[in-house]
Short mmCIF file of N, CA and C in Angstrom, two decimals:
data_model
loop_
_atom_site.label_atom_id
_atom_site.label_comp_id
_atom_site.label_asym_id
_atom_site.label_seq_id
_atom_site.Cartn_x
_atom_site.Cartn_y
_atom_site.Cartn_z
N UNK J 1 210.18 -164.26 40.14
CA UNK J 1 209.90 -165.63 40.51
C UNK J 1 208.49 -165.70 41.08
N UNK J 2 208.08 -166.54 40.76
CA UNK J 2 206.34 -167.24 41.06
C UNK J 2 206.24 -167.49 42.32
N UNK J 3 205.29 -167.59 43.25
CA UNK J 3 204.98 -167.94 44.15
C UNK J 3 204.97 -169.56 43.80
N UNK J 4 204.19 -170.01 42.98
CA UNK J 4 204.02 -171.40 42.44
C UNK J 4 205.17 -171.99 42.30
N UNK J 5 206.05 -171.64 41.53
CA UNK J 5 207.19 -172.05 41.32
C UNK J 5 208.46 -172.04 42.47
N UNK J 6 208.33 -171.17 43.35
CA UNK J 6 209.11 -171.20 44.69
C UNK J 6 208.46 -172.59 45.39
N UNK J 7 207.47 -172.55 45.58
CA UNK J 7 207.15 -173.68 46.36
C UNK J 7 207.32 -175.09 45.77
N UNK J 8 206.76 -174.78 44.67
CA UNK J 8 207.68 -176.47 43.51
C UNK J 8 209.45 -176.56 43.97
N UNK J 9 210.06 -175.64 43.76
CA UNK J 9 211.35 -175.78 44.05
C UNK J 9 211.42 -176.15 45.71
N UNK J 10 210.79 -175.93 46.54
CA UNK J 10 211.09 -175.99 48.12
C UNK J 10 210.66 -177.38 48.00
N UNK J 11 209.51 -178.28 47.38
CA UNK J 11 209.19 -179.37 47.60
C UNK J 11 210.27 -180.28 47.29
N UNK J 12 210.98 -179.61 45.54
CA UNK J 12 211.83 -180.77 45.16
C UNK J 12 213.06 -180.38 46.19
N UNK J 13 213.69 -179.72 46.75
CA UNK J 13 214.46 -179.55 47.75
C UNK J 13 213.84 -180.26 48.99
N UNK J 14 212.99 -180.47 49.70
CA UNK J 14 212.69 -181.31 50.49
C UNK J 14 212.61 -182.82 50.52
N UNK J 15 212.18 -183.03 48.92
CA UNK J 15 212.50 -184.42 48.44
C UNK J 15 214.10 -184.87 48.35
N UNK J 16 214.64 -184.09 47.69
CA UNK J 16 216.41 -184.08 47.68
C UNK J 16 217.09 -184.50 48.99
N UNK J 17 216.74 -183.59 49.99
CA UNK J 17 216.78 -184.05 51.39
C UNK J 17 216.84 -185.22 51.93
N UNK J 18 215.03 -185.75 51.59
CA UNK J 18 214.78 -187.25 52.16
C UNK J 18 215.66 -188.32 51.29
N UNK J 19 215.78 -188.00 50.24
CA UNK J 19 216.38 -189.25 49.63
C UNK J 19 218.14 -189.19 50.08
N UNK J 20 218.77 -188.03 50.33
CA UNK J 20 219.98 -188.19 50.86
C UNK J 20 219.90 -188.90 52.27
N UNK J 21 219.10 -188.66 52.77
CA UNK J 21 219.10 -188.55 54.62
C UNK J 21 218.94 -190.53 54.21
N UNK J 22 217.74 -190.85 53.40
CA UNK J 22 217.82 -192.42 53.06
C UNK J 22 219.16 -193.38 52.74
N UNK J 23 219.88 -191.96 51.82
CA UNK J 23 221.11 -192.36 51.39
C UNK J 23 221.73 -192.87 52.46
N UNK J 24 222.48 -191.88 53.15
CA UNK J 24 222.79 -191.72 54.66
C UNK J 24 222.77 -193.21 55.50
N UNK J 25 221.44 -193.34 55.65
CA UNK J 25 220.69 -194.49 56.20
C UNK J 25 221.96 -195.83 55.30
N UNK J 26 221.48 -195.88 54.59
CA UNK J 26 221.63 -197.39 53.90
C UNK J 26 223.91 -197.13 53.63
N UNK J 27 224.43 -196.27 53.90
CA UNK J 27 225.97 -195.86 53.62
C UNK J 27 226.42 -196.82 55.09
N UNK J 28 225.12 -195.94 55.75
CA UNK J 28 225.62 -195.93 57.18
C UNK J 28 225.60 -197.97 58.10
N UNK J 29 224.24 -198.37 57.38
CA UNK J 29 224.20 -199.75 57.53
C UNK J 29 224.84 -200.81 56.69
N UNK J 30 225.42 -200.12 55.21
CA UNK J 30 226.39 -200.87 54.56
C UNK J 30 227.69 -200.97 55.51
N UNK J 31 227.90 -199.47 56.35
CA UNK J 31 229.38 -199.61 57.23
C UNK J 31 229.25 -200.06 58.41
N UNK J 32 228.24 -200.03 59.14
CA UNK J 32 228.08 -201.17 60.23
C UNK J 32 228.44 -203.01 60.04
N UNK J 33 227.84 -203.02 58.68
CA UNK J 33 227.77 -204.70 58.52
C UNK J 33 229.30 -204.82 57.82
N UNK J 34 229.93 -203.60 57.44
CA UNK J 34 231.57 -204.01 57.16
C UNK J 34 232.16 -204.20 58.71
N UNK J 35 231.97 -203.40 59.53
CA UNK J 35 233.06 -203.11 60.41
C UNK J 35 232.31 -204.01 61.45
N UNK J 36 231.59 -205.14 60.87
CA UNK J 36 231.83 -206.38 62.14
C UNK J 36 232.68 -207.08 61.53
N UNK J 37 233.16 -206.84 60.39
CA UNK J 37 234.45 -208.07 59.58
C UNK J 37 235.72 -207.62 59.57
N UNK J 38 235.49 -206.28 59.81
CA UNK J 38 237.07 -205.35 60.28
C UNK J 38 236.96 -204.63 61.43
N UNK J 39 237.49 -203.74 61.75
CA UNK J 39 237.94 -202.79 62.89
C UNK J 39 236.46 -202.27 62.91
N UNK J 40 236.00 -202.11 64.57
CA UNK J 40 234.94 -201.38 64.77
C UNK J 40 234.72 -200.02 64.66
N UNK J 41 235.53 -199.01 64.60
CA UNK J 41 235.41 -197.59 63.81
C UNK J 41 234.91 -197.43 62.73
N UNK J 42 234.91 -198.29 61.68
CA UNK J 42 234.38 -197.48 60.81
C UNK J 42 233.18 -197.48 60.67
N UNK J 43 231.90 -198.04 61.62
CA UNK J 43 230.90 -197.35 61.30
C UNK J 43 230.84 -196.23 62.22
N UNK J 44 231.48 -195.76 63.11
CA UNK J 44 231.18 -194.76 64.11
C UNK J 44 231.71 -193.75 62.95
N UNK J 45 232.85 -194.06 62.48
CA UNK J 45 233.31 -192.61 61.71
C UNK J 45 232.51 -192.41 60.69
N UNK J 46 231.99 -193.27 59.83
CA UNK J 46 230.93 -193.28 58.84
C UNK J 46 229.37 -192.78 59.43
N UNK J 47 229.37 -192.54 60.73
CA UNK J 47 228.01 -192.27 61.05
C UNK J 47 228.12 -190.36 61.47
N UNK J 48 229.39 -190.25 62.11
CA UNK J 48 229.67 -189.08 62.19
C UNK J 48 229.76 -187.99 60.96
N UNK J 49 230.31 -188.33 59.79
CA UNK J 49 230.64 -187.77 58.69
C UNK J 49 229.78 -187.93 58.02
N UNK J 50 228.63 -188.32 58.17
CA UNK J 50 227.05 -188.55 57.50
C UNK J 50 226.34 -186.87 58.16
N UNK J 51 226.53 -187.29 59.16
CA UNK J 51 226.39 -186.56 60.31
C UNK J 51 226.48 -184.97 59.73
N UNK J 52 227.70 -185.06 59.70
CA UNK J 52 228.31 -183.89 59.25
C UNK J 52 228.16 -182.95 57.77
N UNK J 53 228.13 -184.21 57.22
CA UNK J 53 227.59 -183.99 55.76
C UNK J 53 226.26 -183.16 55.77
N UNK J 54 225.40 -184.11 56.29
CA UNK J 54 224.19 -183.52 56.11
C UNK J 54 223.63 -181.89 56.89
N UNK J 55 224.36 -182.22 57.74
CA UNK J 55 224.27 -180.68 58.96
C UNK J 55 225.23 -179.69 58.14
N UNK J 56 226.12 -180.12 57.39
CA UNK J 56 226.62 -178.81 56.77
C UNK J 56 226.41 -178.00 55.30
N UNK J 57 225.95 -179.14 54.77
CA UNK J 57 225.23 -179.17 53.41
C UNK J 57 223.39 -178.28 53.50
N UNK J 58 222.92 -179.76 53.90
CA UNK J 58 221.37 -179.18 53.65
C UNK J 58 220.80 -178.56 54.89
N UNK J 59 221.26 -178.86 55.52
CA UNK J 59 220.16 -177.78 57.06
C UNK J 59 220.28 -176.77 56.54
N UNK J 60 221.55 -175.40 56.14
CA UNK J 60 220.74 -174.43 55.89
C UNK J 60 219.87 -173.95 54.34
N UNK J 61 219.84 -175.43 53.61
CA UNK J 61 218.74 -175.42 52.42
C UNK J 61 217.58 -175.42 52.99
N UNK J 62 217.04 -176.11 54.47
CA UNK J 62 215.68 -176.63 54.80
C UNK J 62 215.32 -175.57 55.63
N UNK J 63 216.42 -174.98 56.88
CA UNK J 63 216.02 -174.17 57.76
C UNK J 63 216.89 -172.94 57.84
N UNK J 64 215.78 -171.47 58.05
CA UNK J 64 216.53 -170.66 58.26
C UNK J 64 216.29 -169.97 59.31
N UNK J 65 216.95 -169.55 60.21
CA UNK J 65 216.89 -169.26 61.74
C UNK J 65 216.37 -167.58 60.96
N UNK J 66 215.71 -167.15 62.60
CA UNK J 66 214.81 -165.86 62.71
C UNK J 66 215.73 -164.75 62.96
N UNK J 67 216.33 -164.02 62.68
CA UNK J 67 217.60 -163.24 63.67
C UNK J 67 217.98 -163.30 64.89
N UNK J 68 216.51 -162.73 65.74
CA UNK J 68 216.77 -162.74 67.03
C UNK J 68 216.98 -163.84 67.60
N UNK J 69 216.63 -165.49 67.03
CA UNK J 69 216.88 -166.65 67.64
C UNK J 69 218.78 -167.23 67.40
N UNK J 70 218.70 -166.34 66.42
CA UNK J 70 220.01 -166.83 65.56
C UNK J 70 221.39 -166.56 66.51
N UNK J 71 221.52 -166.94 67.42
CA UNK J 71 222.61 -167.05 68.67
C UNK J 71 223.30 -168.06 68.74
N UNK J 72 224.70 -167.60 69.15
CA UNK J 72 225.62 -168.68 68.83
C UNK J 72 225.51 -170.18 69.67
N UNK J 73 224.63 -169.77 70.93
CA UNK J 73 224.17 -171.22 72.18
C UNK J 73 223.15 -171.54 71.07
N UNK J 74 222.28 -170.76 70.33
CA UNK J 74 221.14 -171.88 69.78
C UNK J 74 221.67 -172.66 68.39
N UNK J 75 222.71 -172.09 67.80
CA UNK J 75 223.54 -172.52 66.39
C UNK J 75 223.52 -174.24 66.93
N UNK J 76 224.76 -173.65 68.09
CA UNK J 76 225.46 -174.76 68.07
C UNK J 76 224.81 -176.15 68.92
N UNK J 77 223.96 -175.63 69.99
CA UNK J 77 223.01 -176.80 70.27
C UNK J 77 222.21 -177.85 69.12
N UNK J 78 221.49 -176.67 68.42
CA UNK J 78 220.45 -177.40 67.28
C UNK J 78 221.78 -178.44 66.10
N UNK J 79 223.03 -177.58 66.31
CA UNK J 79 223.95 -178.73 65.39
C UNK J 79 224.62 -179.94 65.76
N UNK J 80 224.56 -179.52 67.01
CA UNK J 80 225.46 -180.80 67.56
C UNK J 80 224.35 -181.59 67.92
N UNK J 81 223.04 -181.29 67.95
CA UNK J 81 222.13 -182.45 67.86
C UNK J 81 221.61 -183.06 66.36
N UNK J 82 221.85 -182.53 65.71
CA UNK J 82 221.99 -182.55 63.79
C UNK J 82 222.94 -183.65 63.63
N UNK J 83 224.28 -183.09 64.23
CA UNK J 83 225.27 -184.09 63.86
C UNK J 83 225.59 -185.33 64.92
N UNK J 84 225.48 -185.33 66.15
CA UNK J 84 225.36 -186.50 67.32
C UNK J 84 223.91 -187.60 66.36
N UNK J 85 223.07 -186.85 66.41
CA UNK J 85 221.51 -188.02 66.59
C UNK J 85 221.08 -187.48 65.33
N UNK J 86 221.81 -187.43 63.87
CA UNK J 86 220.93 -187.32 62.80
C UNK J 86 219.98 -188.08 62.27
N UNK J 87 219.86 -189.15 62.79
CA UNK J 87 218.94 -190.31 62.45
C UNK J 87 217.51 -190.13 62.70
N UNK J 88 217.63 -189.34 63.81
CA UNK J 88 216.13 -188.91 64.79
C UNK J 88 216.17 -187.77 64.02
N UNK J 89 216.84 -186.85 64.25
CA UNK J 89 216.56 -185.38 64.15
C UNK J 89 216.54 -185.44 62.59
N UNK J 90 216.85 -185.34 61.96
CA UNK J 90 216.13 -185.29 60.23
C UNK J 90 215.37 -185.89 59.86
N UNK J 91 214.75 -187.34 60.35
CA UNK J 91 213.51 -187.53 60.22
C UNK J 91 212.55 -187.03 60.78
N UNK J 92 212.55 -186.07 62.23
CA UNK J 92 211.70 -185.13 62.70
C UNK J 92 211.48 -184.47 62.32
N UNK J 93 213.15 -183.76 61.65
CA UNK J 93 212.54 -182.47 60.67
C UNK J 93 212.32 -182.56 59.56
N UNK J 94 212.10 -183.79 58.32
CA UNK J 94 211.86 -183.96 57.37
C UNK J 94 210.14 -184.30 57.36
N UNK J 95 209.94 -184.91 58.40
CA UNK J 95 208.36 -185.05 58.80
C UNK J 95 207.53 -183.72 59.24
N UNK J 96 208.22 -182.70 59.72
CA UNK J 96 207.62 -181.60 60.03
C UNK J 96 207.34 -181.14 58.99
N UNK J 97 208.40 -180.68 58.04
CA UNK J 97 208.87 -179.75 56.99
C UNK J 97 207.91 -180.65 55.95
N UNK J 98 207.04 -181.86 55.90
CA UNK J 98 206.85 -182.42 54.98
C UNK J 98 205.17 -182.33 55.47
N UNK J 99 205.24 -182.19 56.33
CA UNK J 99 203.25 -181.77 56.78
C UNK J 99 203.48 -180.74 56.73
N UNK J 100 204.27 -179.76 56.99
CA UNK J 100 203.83 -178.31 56.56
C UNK J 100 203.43 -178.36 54.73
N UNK J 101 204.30 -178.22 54.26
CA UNK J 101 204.66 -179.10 52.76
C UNK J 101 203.50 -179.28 52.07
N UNK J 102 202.61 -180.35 53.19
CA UNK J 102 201.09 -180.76 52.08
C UNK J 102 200.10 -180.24 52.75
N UNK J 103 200.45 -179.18 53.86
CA UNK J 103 198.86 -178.77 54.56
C UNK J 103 198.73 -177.25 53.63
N UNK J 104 199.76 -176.87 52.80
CA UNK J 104 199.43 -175.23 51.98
C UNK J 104 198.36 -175.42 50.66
#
């Protein structure tokens, strides 16, 4: 495998990313504007299982922990802030991961 070609693949994997995490976005505000006409759960559960989705799916496509950092207090902090506040936190890390991305 190419150096060239690894990094083409990491970009379209970073793109894959943003457009789910968008997905995400617009699932998540289609179930807010339902569940003012029904029961108020379902956007909380629809925001959680977005949540979840995405923290269990693509985080470890985007990031891979160092060994020595790779501890079960740092797992589970960095996930339960993945899955609590994915809204913030994947656009932080999609903005990081996306200036690294175009500064090579």
């Amino acid at each position: 495998m190419t150096e060239d070609n690894y990094e083409t693949r990491k970009a379209a994997r970073l793109r894959d990313v943003f457009y789910m995490y968008l997905g995400g976005i617009a699932i998540f505000t289609i179930a807010v504007v339902i569940s003012q006409y029904t029961t108020g759960w379902i956007g909380l559960v629809v925001y959680f299982v977005i949540g979840i989705y995405l923290t269990k799916v693509y985080l470890p496509q985007l990031v891979t922990f160092h060994p020595v950092w790779n501890t079960i207090d740092n797992l589970v902090s960095i996930k339960t802030r993945a899955i609590f506040f994915w809204p913030i936190f994947y656009l932080i890390l999609l903005s990081k991961l996306g200036f690294l991305q175009a500064m090579k």
